[in-house]
Every structure is written in structure tokens, then in C-alpha cells.
């Protein structure tokens, strides 16, 4: 909200409301992907609690002023989870919730992968994996150079950690002592074609981030208490960035999608959508 | 299933599978991509199949190491990720060392219409074709796709094969010899349309429309973008006939540029119109048909564009 020239940041919701918001985001995600007929439900659903905590509790941001210079930044590096981001942006007031139905449609601002030139609140156009953390390093460096207090949150997929650029960025964030930066790794143990373990073993993941100099915390990525306390902890860490390895479930919240790699990039059919919405009622 | 009924991807990997069964030097690396036609590799030829994860740069250079150790290597991902993401690795580790590695990219042009510029492949062919020693194939039907599996296996050197996600009617006879690099698919006395990939099929529809305006257009399928068969191209273009090039790709560097280069180098004075995507990324999210309308690449727009230009 703005009053005159004054920016009034989004008011954090009480902790008790976060679960209900997460459920709403899940309904939005399923409905929009089903309406579009294509998209990536699995990795959108695994990130819901993290994104909910950031947009509704932790980040200082102002939906009516997406370009507010002081805002905390959320960078969705795993761009295929755009539906989760769109749901959070809509539900927090960046654009009307009704617009979610236009996902992947002609003329829509809501593309299959997010486009920062079109959609208010999107910090980075993404969709090609492995690049968001580097963008985060640039954004976090700029905070120091411009004397800004904002914090930078980047969400990376577990499979995305296969990309070499993630580790180049990890090395540089430590080198530049970016303590204003947090990387969430949405560690749902699946990628596109199977398990991380079968395709490209990324373990020991927490130890890797530690070895790269990051303050590393491992949490249950669906547990709000753990998400919030890890973010509090990160705020007090000085001289190094924080990595939060969030153990999550791909397709979380919808029984037949949970831990199913088939729902990495497949829309539910009408029957499946109905069932999903019943489960999320 | 008949070859006409399967995707280009399956046509390619089915053919490659038959080759790989006979020759255990053949290796297939994928960048975290699967498909039913790849499952056969995974199960029956597990020693010849590697999922290299979402790490395309690493995958290219691993392929180089394998190739220098006697393997014939194929690497597979979505078109931009197996070309642009790892371009320098392809230049140095495949082209400079002249290795027998074939990059197979799925999603030519706007195949992934609703996934946006990250997944659109509109400059991949242009940049790959300028690499010395690189052969670039842009097939228009499954007969050709299957033939390219064999040609890429037999002929040494780096290659890029770009597959569409759609199914197209077959335009070639089984056993057609594709070493020419291009084919005159339809004769026409008034002008020539030079197209590639899915646009070859669009060209057939356009020529039907043009005929209603008494314009008889020839169609040339330029399926090998590098090296280009200059002599044959000049021959099929005919003398002083207007030429239109047709592709979904960015106009700069694409097949329009190829034809312009051949014409300029050979003093050919024919009029040339290059159709494709004009200097932009496409953020419109829609079916491929809608994107074509948006870009003026649907049959009606192409036809009126050509008619106006001819006047
Ligand atoms: C550079 C690049 N290579 C390949 C892809 C195709 N792709 C999209 S999602 C995905 C798997 C990602 O796995 P992960 O990061 O674990 O995502 P999640 O399971 O959380 O959805 C792949 C390979 C891509 N988008 N970008």
C-alpha cells in the first residue's frame, strides 16, 4: 500500500494463518495448471510453504509498488515452479487472483516460465535452470554498493544443483561475504526423469553448501516453525550467506502426486483436478 | 506403430537404438530427459546410456572425453539447452577437436510454444551452423529423421540434429538419399519458397493459396543448414526467379541469411524476401498456431505478404 509518497509494506499475517494460505496457494496451483492444460505441478507444490512464509511473513515488500527499491527480493531460480510464485503474488495482492486463470494463454502476463518484463513482482525471468543464484549474488552485491538493507532469497531445485553455475555462484556469494542472502534448496529428491540419487547424486547436499562456506541449516520444508526459525537464524549470521536445505515432498498435498515423478511436468486431467481440489478443501 | 505416427524424437531414437544394438561404441547421454523410446536404451543397453543430469556443459565435455576414447556419442536435451547453454564447450571440445559427437535437440522453433523464450529454439540453428566443421540437420519428416540417425553414426565430425515436437506428413520415400542437403519438393515456374523443418509443411499450404492467385511457386526443403550445397541450391532456385525463405527462427542468421550468403557469393541477382521472426523474443503464451498468427507466419499472412511483395 502507499499513502501519498509513503510506502506501507505488506503486513505479515499471524503464524496461525500460514497453513490456510498454503492450502489456498495449492488450490490456485492445481486449478491454474489444470486450466492451462500444461505446466509443472510437482515442483510448484513442494515449494509452497517456503514461498508462503516468505511472501506472507518474512519479506518486506509492497504489492502495489513492485519496484519499491527497499523491497526484499525473491528470485525463483527453478523457473518451472512459476505457478507457485504467481499464486503467492496474486494472493498477496500484486494482481487479481482471477488473472491466474490466464496462465499460458495468449495475451496473458502469466507465462509458463516467469517473465519479469510482463508480470509485476517477478524479479527475474527464469526457466533455464542454474542461473538464479548468480542473479541473486548480483542483487545482493548491489544492496551493499547502494547502501540498501534489503535481503535476497533465492529458491533452487535439488536437480538444479546439477548445474555447475549453481556452484560458481555459491563460491562467489561466500567470497563476497553476502550475509544478506539466503538460498533455499527445495530438496524433494526428484528431478525430471527420476530421483536425484539415480540421475545425479547431489549428496551430501548440506555438507556441500557448508564446504562452500555457507551457513547451512537443514529443515522440514513443509513445517512453518522450522522455516521461520531458520530464517530468523539467517538474519543473525554475519559475514557469510545462509543455505537452507529444505527437505520437501514433490507434489506435496495431493495424494496421487506426492513423490511421483510423472507429475513433474504434467497437468492433472479434469478427474484428477476434482480429486485434488477435494483433498485440498 | 508406423513411422508416420510417431514423434520425430521416437523416430530418431528408435533408429539409433537399432544402430546401438549392433555397435556398442554408440553412447547416448541425456540431460535429465526421458522418453519411452529412451527407456529401451536404459533397460537393454544400460552400458551405452548415461543420464548426465541437468548439467549440459559438463555433458558436452564428458561426450568429448568418451569420443576421444573410441565412442560415438549422442547428447540429448531441449534444443536451446544442448546448444546455447554449452556453446563454448561445443566450439572447443567438439568442433576444434573434430569429434564424432552428435547433439540432438528437441523442440525446434516454437515447438514448446507455451514455455517461453527459455524453451523456444529460434537462434540455435543459426549459431550452430557458423561453427567450422559442424553439420546441422533440420529435418522435416520422420523418414529423414531416421536417415539422419544412420548418417550421423557413419559420418565422423560434430553434428547438430534439431527435432520438432509435432508429427508431420511424410514427404520422402523410404531410402531417399539425403546427402544432397536439400531437395526440390515441388516445381513452380513463378517463384521459389525455400523452407526448412516444420515450415516446409506450411509452405505447401501457402503454395496452394498462391495458386488461387495464379502464382506457381516451387518448394525447396533445405534440410542441411551446414554445410550448404551451394551449387544445388543455385540450380533449384532457377535464374532470376523471386525467392522467399521461410522459417520460424529469427531472421538474422537463419535460413534467410544462408540463402542471402549463397546468392551474394555467387552473384545471383534474384529478389529475396526473408520471412521468420523479426528481431524479438516472443512472450506471447499460446499454441503454435496462435504464435504464428502473432508473428505473421500463419498461412494467410505469409500468402498476403508474398503477394504484396511480388507486386
Ligand atoms: C538448463 C536447463 N536444462 C534442462 C531443463 C529442463 N528441466 C526443467 S525442470 C528439470 C528438472 C529440475 O529438477 P529440480 O531442480 O529438482 O526441480 P523440482 O524437482 O523441484 O521441480 C529439467 C531438467 C531446464 N529447464 N533448464
Short mmCIF file of N, CA and C in Angstrom, two decimals, chain B residues 150-256:
data_model
loop_
_atom_site.label_atom_id
_atom_site.label_comp_id
_atom_site.label_asym_id
_atom_site.label_seq_id
_atom_site.Cartn_x
_atom_site.Cartn_y
_atom_site.Cartn_z
N UNK B 150 21.34 -42.73 -39.01
CA UNK B 150 22.37 -43.51 -39.68
C UNK B 150 23.52 -42.65 -40.19
N UNK B 151 23.19 -41.50 -40.78
CA UNK B 151 24.25 -40.64 -41.33
C UNK B 151 25.14 -40.10 -40.22
N UNK B 152 24.53 -39.73 -39.12
CA UNK B 152 25.33 -39.16 -38.03
C UNK B 152 26.22 -40.23 -37.41
N UNK B 153 25.77 -41.46 -37.50
CA UNK B 153 26.57 -42.58 -36.99
C UNK B 153 27.76 -42.87 -37.93
N UNK B 154 27.48 -42.83 -39.23
CA UNK B 154 28.53 -43.19 -40.20
C UNK B 154 29.56 -42.08 -40.41
N UNK B 155 29.09 -40.83 -40.48
CA UNK B 155 29.99 -39.74 -40.83
C UNK B 155 30.64 -39.18 -39.58
N UNK B 156 31.96 -39.11 -39.56
CA UNK B 156 32.61 -38.55 -38.38
C UNK B 156 32.38 -37.03 -38.27
N UNK B 157 32.77 -36.45 -37.18
CA UNK B 157 32.65 -35.00 -37.03
C UNK B 157 31.43 -34.62 -36.21
N UNK B 158 31.45 -33.41 -35.65
CA UNK B 158 30.34 -32.95 -34.82
C UNK B 158 29.09 -32.62 -35.64
N UNK B 159 27.95 -32.92 -35.06
CA UNK B 159 26.69 -32.65 -35.75
C UNK B 159 25.65 -32.14 -34.79
N UNK B 160 24.71 -31.41 -35.36
CA UNK B 160 23.55 -30.99 -34.58
C UNK B 160 22.29 -31.38 -35.33
N UNK B 161 21.42 -32.12 -34.67
CA UNK B 161 20.15 -32.53 -35.28
C UNK B 161 19.03 -31.94 -34.43
N UNK B 162 18.14 -31.26 -35.10
CA UNK B 162 17.14 -30.47 -34.41
C UNK B 162 15.77 -31.08 -34.70
N UNK B 163 15.12 -31.55 -33.65
CA UNK B 163 13.86 -32.28 -33.86
C UNK B 163 12.66 -31.43 -33.44
N UNK B 164 11.60 -31.56 -34.22
CA UNK B 164 10.36 -30.88 -33.86
C UNK B 164 9.59 -31.75 -32.87
N UNK B 165 8.63 -31.16 -32.19
CA UNK B 165 7.79 -31.97 -31.30
C UNK B 165 6.52 -32.43 -31.99
N UNK B 166 6.23 -31.84 -33.15
CA UNK B 166 4.99 -32.21 -33.83
C UNK B 166 5.22 -33.38 -34.80
N UNK B 167 4.10 -33.98 -35.20
CA UNK B 167 4.18 -35.00 -36.25
C UNK B 167 3.81 -34.34 -37.57
N UNK B 168 4.52 -34.72 -38.62
CA UNK B 168 4.23 -34.14 -39.93
C UNK B 168 4.00 -35.24 -40.94
N UNK B 169 3.26 -34.93 -42.00
CA UNK B 169 3.11 -35.93 -43.06
C UNK B 169 4.47 -36.25 -43.68
N UNK B 170 4.61 -37.47 -44.14
CA UNK B 170 5.88 -37.85 -44.77
C UNK B 170 5.98 -37.20 -46.14
N UNK B 171 7.14 -36.66 -46.45
CA UNK B 171 7.37 -36.02 -47.75
C UNK B 171 8.37 -36.81 -48.58
N UNK B 172 9.01 -37.79 -47.97
CA UNK B 172 10.08 -38.50 -48.68
C UNK B 172 9.78 -40.00 -48.73
N UNK B 173 10.33 -40.61 -49.78
CA UNK B 173 10.25 -42.06 -49.90
C UNK B 173 11.27 -42.71 -48.98
N UNK B 174 10.92 -43.87 -48.47
CA UNK B 174 11.90 -44.67 -47.74
C UNK B 174 13.14 -44.82 -48.62
N UNK B 175 14.31 -44.80 -48.05
CA UNK B 175 15.58 -44.98 -48.78
C UNK B 175 15.98 -43.76 -49.60
N UNK B 176 15.31 -42.65 -49.45
CA UNK B 176 15.75 -41.42 -50.12
C UNK B 176 17.19 -41.12 -49.69
N UNK B 177 17.99 -40.61 -50.62
CA UNK B 177 19.37 -40.26 -50.30
C UNK B 177 19.42 -38.79 -49.87
N UNK B 178 19.76 -38.59 -48.60
CA UNK B 178 19.73 -37.22 -48.07
C UNK B 178 21.10 -36.54 -48.09
N UNK B 179 22.03 -37.11 -48.85
CA UNK B 179 23.36 -36.49 -48.83
C UNK B 179 23.41 -35.19 -49.62
N UNK B 180 22.37 -34.90 -50.41
CA UNK B 180 22.35 -33.64 -51.17
C UNK B 180 22.24 -32.41 -50.27
N UNK B 181 21.61 -32.55 -49.13
CA UNK B 181 21.46 -31.39 -48.24
C UNK B 181 20.22 -30.57 -48.49
N UNK B 182 19.58 -30.77 -49.64
CA UNK B 182 18.34 -30.07 -49.92
C UNK B 182 17.58 -30.81 -51.00
N UNK B 183 16.30 -30.51 -51.13
CA UNK B 183 15.51 -31.20 -52.15
C UNK B 183 14.45 -30.27 -52.71
N UNK B 184 14.27 -30.37 -54.02
CA UNK B 184 13.18 -29.65 -54.66
C UNK B 184 11.93 -30.52 -54.51
N UNK B 185 11.01 -30.10 -53.66
CA UNK B 185 9.85 -30.95 -53.37
C UNK B 185 8.69 -30.67 -54.30
N UNK B 186 8.67 -29.46 -54.84
CA UNK B 186 7.57 -29.11 -55.75
C UNK B 186 8.13 -28.14 -56.78
N UNK B 187 7.81 -28.38 -58.01
CA UNK B 187 8.24 -27.44 -59.05
C UNK B 187 7.28 -26.26 -59.11
N UNK B 188 7.76 -25.14 -59.62
CA UNK B 188 6.89 -23.97 -59.77
C UNK B 188 7.60 -22.96 -60.63
N UNK B 189 6.90 -22.37 -61.59
CA UNK B 189 7.63 -21.56 -62.57
C UNK B 189 7.80 -20.10 -62.15
N UNK B 190 6.95 -19.63 -61.21
CA UNK B 190 6.95 -18.19 -60.94
C UNK B 190 7.90 -17.75 -59.83
N UNK B 191 8.08 -18.58 -58.85
CA UNK B 191 8.94 -18.18 -57.72
C UNK B 191 9.34 -19.43 -56.94
N UNK B 192 10.25 -19.24 -55.98
CA UNK B 192 10.71 -20.38 -55.17
C UNK B 192 10.59 -20.05 -53.68
N UNK B 193 10.00 -20.98 -52.94
CA UNK B 193 10.00 -20.86 -51.49
C UNK B 193 11.03 -21.84 -50.94
N UNK B 194 11.96 -21.33 -50.18
CA UNK B 194 12.96 -22.20 -49.55
C UNK B 194 12.62 -22.26 -48.07
N UNK B 195 12.32 -23.46 -47.59
CA UNK B 195 11.89 -23.61 -46.20
C UNK B 195 12.68 -24.74 -45.55
N UNK B 196 12.47 -24.88 -44.26
CA UNK B 196 13.17 -25.92 -43.51
C UNK B 196 12.30 -26.36 -42.35
N UNK B 197 12.44 -27.63 -41.96
CA UNK B 197 11.70 -28.13 -40.80
C UNK B 197 10.20 -28.02 -40.98
N UNK B 198 9.51 -27.62 -39.92
CA UNK B 198 8.04 -27.59 -39.97
C UNK B 198 7.53 -26.62 -41.04
N UNK B 199 8.31 -25.61 -41.37
CA UNK B 199 7.85 -24.61 -42.34
C UNK B 199 7.75 -25.17 -43.76
N UNK B 200 8.38 -26.31 -43.98
CA UNK B 200 8.21 -26.96 -45.28
C UNK B 200 6.72 -27.30 -45.47
N UNK B 201 6.11 -27.75 -44.39
CA UNK B 201 4.70 -28.15 -44.47
C UNK B 201 3.81 -26.91 -44.60
N UNK B 202 4.19 -25.87 -43.93
CA UNK B 202 3.47 -24.59 -44.07
C UNK B 202 3.59 -24.11 -45.53
N UNK B 203 4.75 -24.31 -46.12
CA UNK B 203 4.98 -23.86 -47.49
C UNK B 203 4.03 -24.54 -48.47
N UNK B 204 3.72 -25.80 -48.22
CA UNK B 204 2.79 -26.49 -49.11
C UNK B 204 1.41 -25.82 -49.07
N UNK B 205 0.98 -25.44 -47.87
CA UNK B 205 -0.31 -24.77 -47.77
C UNK B 205 -0.27 -23.40 -48.44
N UNK B 206 0.85 -22.73 -48.26
CA UNK B 206 0.98 -21.39 -48.87
C UNK B 206 0.94 -21.49 -50.40
N UNK B 207 1.61 -22.50 -50.95
CA UNK B 207 1.62 -22.60 -52.42
C UNK B 207 0.20 -22.86 -52.95
N UNK B 208 -0.60 -23.60 -52.19
CA UNK B 208 -1.99 -23.81 -52.63
C UNK B 208 -2.74 -22.48 -52.69
N UNK B 209 -2.52 -21.65 -51.69
CA UNK B 209 -3.17 -20.33 -51.67
C UNK B 209 -2.66 -19.46 -52.81
N UNK B 210 -1.35 -19.51 -53.02
CA UNK B 210 -0.77 -18.68 -54.08
C UNK B 210 -1.33 -19.06 -55.45
N UNK B 211 -1.59 -20.36 -55.60
CA UNK B 211 -2.10 -20.84 -56.88
C UNK B 211 -3.46 -20.20 -57.20
N UNK B 212 -4.23 -19.94 -56.14
CA UNK B 212 -5.53 -19.27 -56.35
C UNK B 212 -5.33 -17.88 -56.93
N UNK B 213 -4.13 -17.34 -56.75
CA UNK B 213 -3.81 -16.03 -57.34
C UNK B 213 -2.91 -16.21 -58.55
N UNK B 214 -2.96 -17.41 -59.13
CA UNK B 214 -2.21 -17.74 -60.35
C UNK B 214 -0.71 -17.61 -60.20
N UNK B 215 -0.23 -17.84 -58.96
CA UNK B 215 1.23 -17.86 -58.76
C UNK B 215 1.64 -19.30 -58.51
N UNK B 216 2.55 -19.76 -59.33
CA UNK B 216 3.00 -21.14 -59.24
C UNK B 216 4.38 -21.16 -58.58
N UNK B 217 4.40 -21.55 -57.30
CA UNK B 217 5.64 -21.47 -56.52
C UNK B 217 6.27 -22.84 -56.34
N UNK B 218 7.58 -22.88 -56.47
CA UNK B 218 8.33 -24.10 -56.17
C UNK B 218 8.63 -24.15 -54.67
N UNK B 219 8.86 -25.38 -54.16
CA UNK B 219 9.24 -25.52 -52.75
C UNK B 219 10.55 -26.29 -52.65
N UNK B 220 11.49 -25.67 -51.97
CA UNK B 220 12.77 -26.34 -51.71
C UNK B 220 12.87 -26.59 -50.21
N UNK B 221 13.21 -27.81 -49.86
CA UNK B 221 13.43 -28.16 -48.45
C UNK B 221 14.94 -28.12 -48.18
N UNK B 222 15.35 -27.11 -47.46
CA UNK B 222 16.77 -27.00 -47.10
C UNK B 222 16.96 -27.67 -45.74
N UNK B 223 17.25 -28.95 -45.77
CA UNK B 223 17.27 -29.70 -44.51
C UNK B 223 18.66 -29.80 -43.91
N UNK B 224 19.67 -29.48 -44.69
CA UNK B 224 21.01 -29.41 -44.08
C UNK B 224 21.44 -27.96 -44.13
N UNK B 225 21.57 -27.35 -42.96
CA UNK B 225 21.85 -25.92 -42.89
C UNK B 225 23.35 -25.66 -42.94
N UNK B 226 24.12 -26.68 -42.69
CA UNK B 226 25.57 -26.56 -42.81
C UNK B 226 26.17 -27.96 -42.92
N UNK B 227 27.12 -28.17 -43.84
CA UNK B 227 27.49 -27.25 -44.91
C UNK B 227 26.38 -27.18 -45.96
N UNK B 228 26.24 -26.02 -46.57
CA UNK B 228 25.18 -25.84 -47.57
C UNK B 228 25.69 -26.29 -48.93
N UNK B 229 24.82 -26.93 -49.65
CA UNK B 229 25.14 -27.37 -51.01
C UNK B 229 24.84 -26.20 -51.96
N UNK B 230 25.82 -25.29 -52.09
CA UNK B 230 25.61 -24.06 -52.86
C UNK B 230 25.16 -24.32 -54.30
N UNK B 231 25.89 -25.23 -54.95
CA UNK B 231 25.62 -25.44 -56.37
C UNK B 231 24.20 -25.91 -56.61
N UNK B 232 23.80 -26.89 -55.81
CA UNK B 232 22.45 -27.42 -56.00
C UNK B 232 21.41 -26.36 -55.62
N UNK B 233 21.70 -25.59 -54.59
CA UNK B 233 20.76 -24.56 -54.18
C UNK B 233 20.54 -23.55 -55.31
N UNK B 234 21.64 -23.10 -55.91
CA UNK B 234 21.54 -22.13 -57.01
C UNK B 234 20.77 -22.73 -58.18
N UNK B 235 21.04 -24.00 -58.42
CA UNK B 235 20.39 -24.68 -59.54
C UNK B 235 18.87 -24.76 -59.33
N UNK B 236 18.44 -25.17 -58.13
CA UNK B 236 17.00 -25.34 -57.94
C UNK B 236 16.29 -23.99 -57.81
N UNK B 237 17.01 -22.95 -57.41
CA UNK B 237 16.38 -21.63 -57.29
C UNK B 237 16.00 -21.08 -58.66
N UNK B 238 16.75 -21.51 -59.67
CA UNK B 238 16.48 -21.03 -61.02
C UNK B 238 17.00 -19.61 -61.18
N UNK B 239 17.06 -19.18 -62.42
CA UNK B 239 17.62 -17.85 -62.72
C UNK B 239 16.54 -16.78 -62.58
N UNK B 240 16.86 -15.73 -61.81
CA UNK B 240 16.00 -14.54 -61.75
C UNK B 240 14.58 -14.78 -61.28
N UNK B 241 14.36 -15.88 -60.60
CA UNK B 241 13.03 -16.09 -60.02
C UNK B 241 13.03 -15.53 -58.61
N UNK B 242 11.97 -14.85 -58.21
CA UNK B 242 11.93 -14.36 -56.82
C UNK B 242 12.02 -15.52 -55.84
N UNK B 243 12.72 -15.26 -54.74
CA UNK B 243 12.93 -16.30 -53.73
C UNK B 243 12.42 -15.81 -52.37
N UNK B 244 11.65 -16.65 -51.71
CA UNK B 244 11.21 -16.35 -50.34
C UNK B 244 11.76 -17.44 -49.43
N UNK B 245 12.39 -17.04 -48.33
CA UNK B 245 12.81 -18.05 -47.34
C UNK B 245 11.82 -18.02 -46.19
N UNK B 246 11.61 -19.19 -45.61
CA UNK B 246 10.55 -19.34 -44.62
C UNK B 246 11.05 -20.18 -43.45
N UNK B 247 11.03 -19.58 -42.27
CA UNK B 247 11.43 -20.31 -41.06
C UNK B 247 10.75 -19.65 -39.87
N UNK B 248 10.64 -20.40 -38.78
CA UNK B 248 10.15 -19.78 -37.55
C UNK B 248 11.26 -18.99 -36.86
N UNK B 249 12.48 -19.34 -37.15
CA UNK B 249 13.64 -18.78 -36.45
C UNK B 249 13.77 -17.28 -36.65
N UNK B 250 14.60 -16.68 -35.82
CA UNK B 250 14.96 -15.28 -36.02
C UNK B 250 15.51 -15.14 -37.43
N UNK B 251 15.14 -14.05 -38.07
CA UNK B 251 15.57 -13.86 -39.46
C UNK B 251 17.10 -13.78 -39.53
N UNK B 252 17.69 -13.05 -38.59
CA UNK B 252 19.14 -12.88 -38.62
C UNK B 252 19.85 -14.20 -38.41
N UNK B 253 20.67 -14.57 -39.35
CA UNK B 253 21.50 -15.76 -39.18
C UNK B 253 20.86 -17.06 -39.62
N UNK B 254 19.56 -17.05 -39.81
CA UNK B 254 18.84 -18.28 -40.13
C UNK B 254 18.88 -18.61 -41.61
N UNK B 255 17.85 -19.31 -42.08
CA UNK B 255 17.94 -19.82 -43.45
C UNK B 255 17.87 -18.69 -44.48
N UNK B 256 17.24 -17.59 -44.09
CA UNK B 256 17.26 -16.42 -44.98
C UNK B 256 18.68 -15.93 -45.18
#
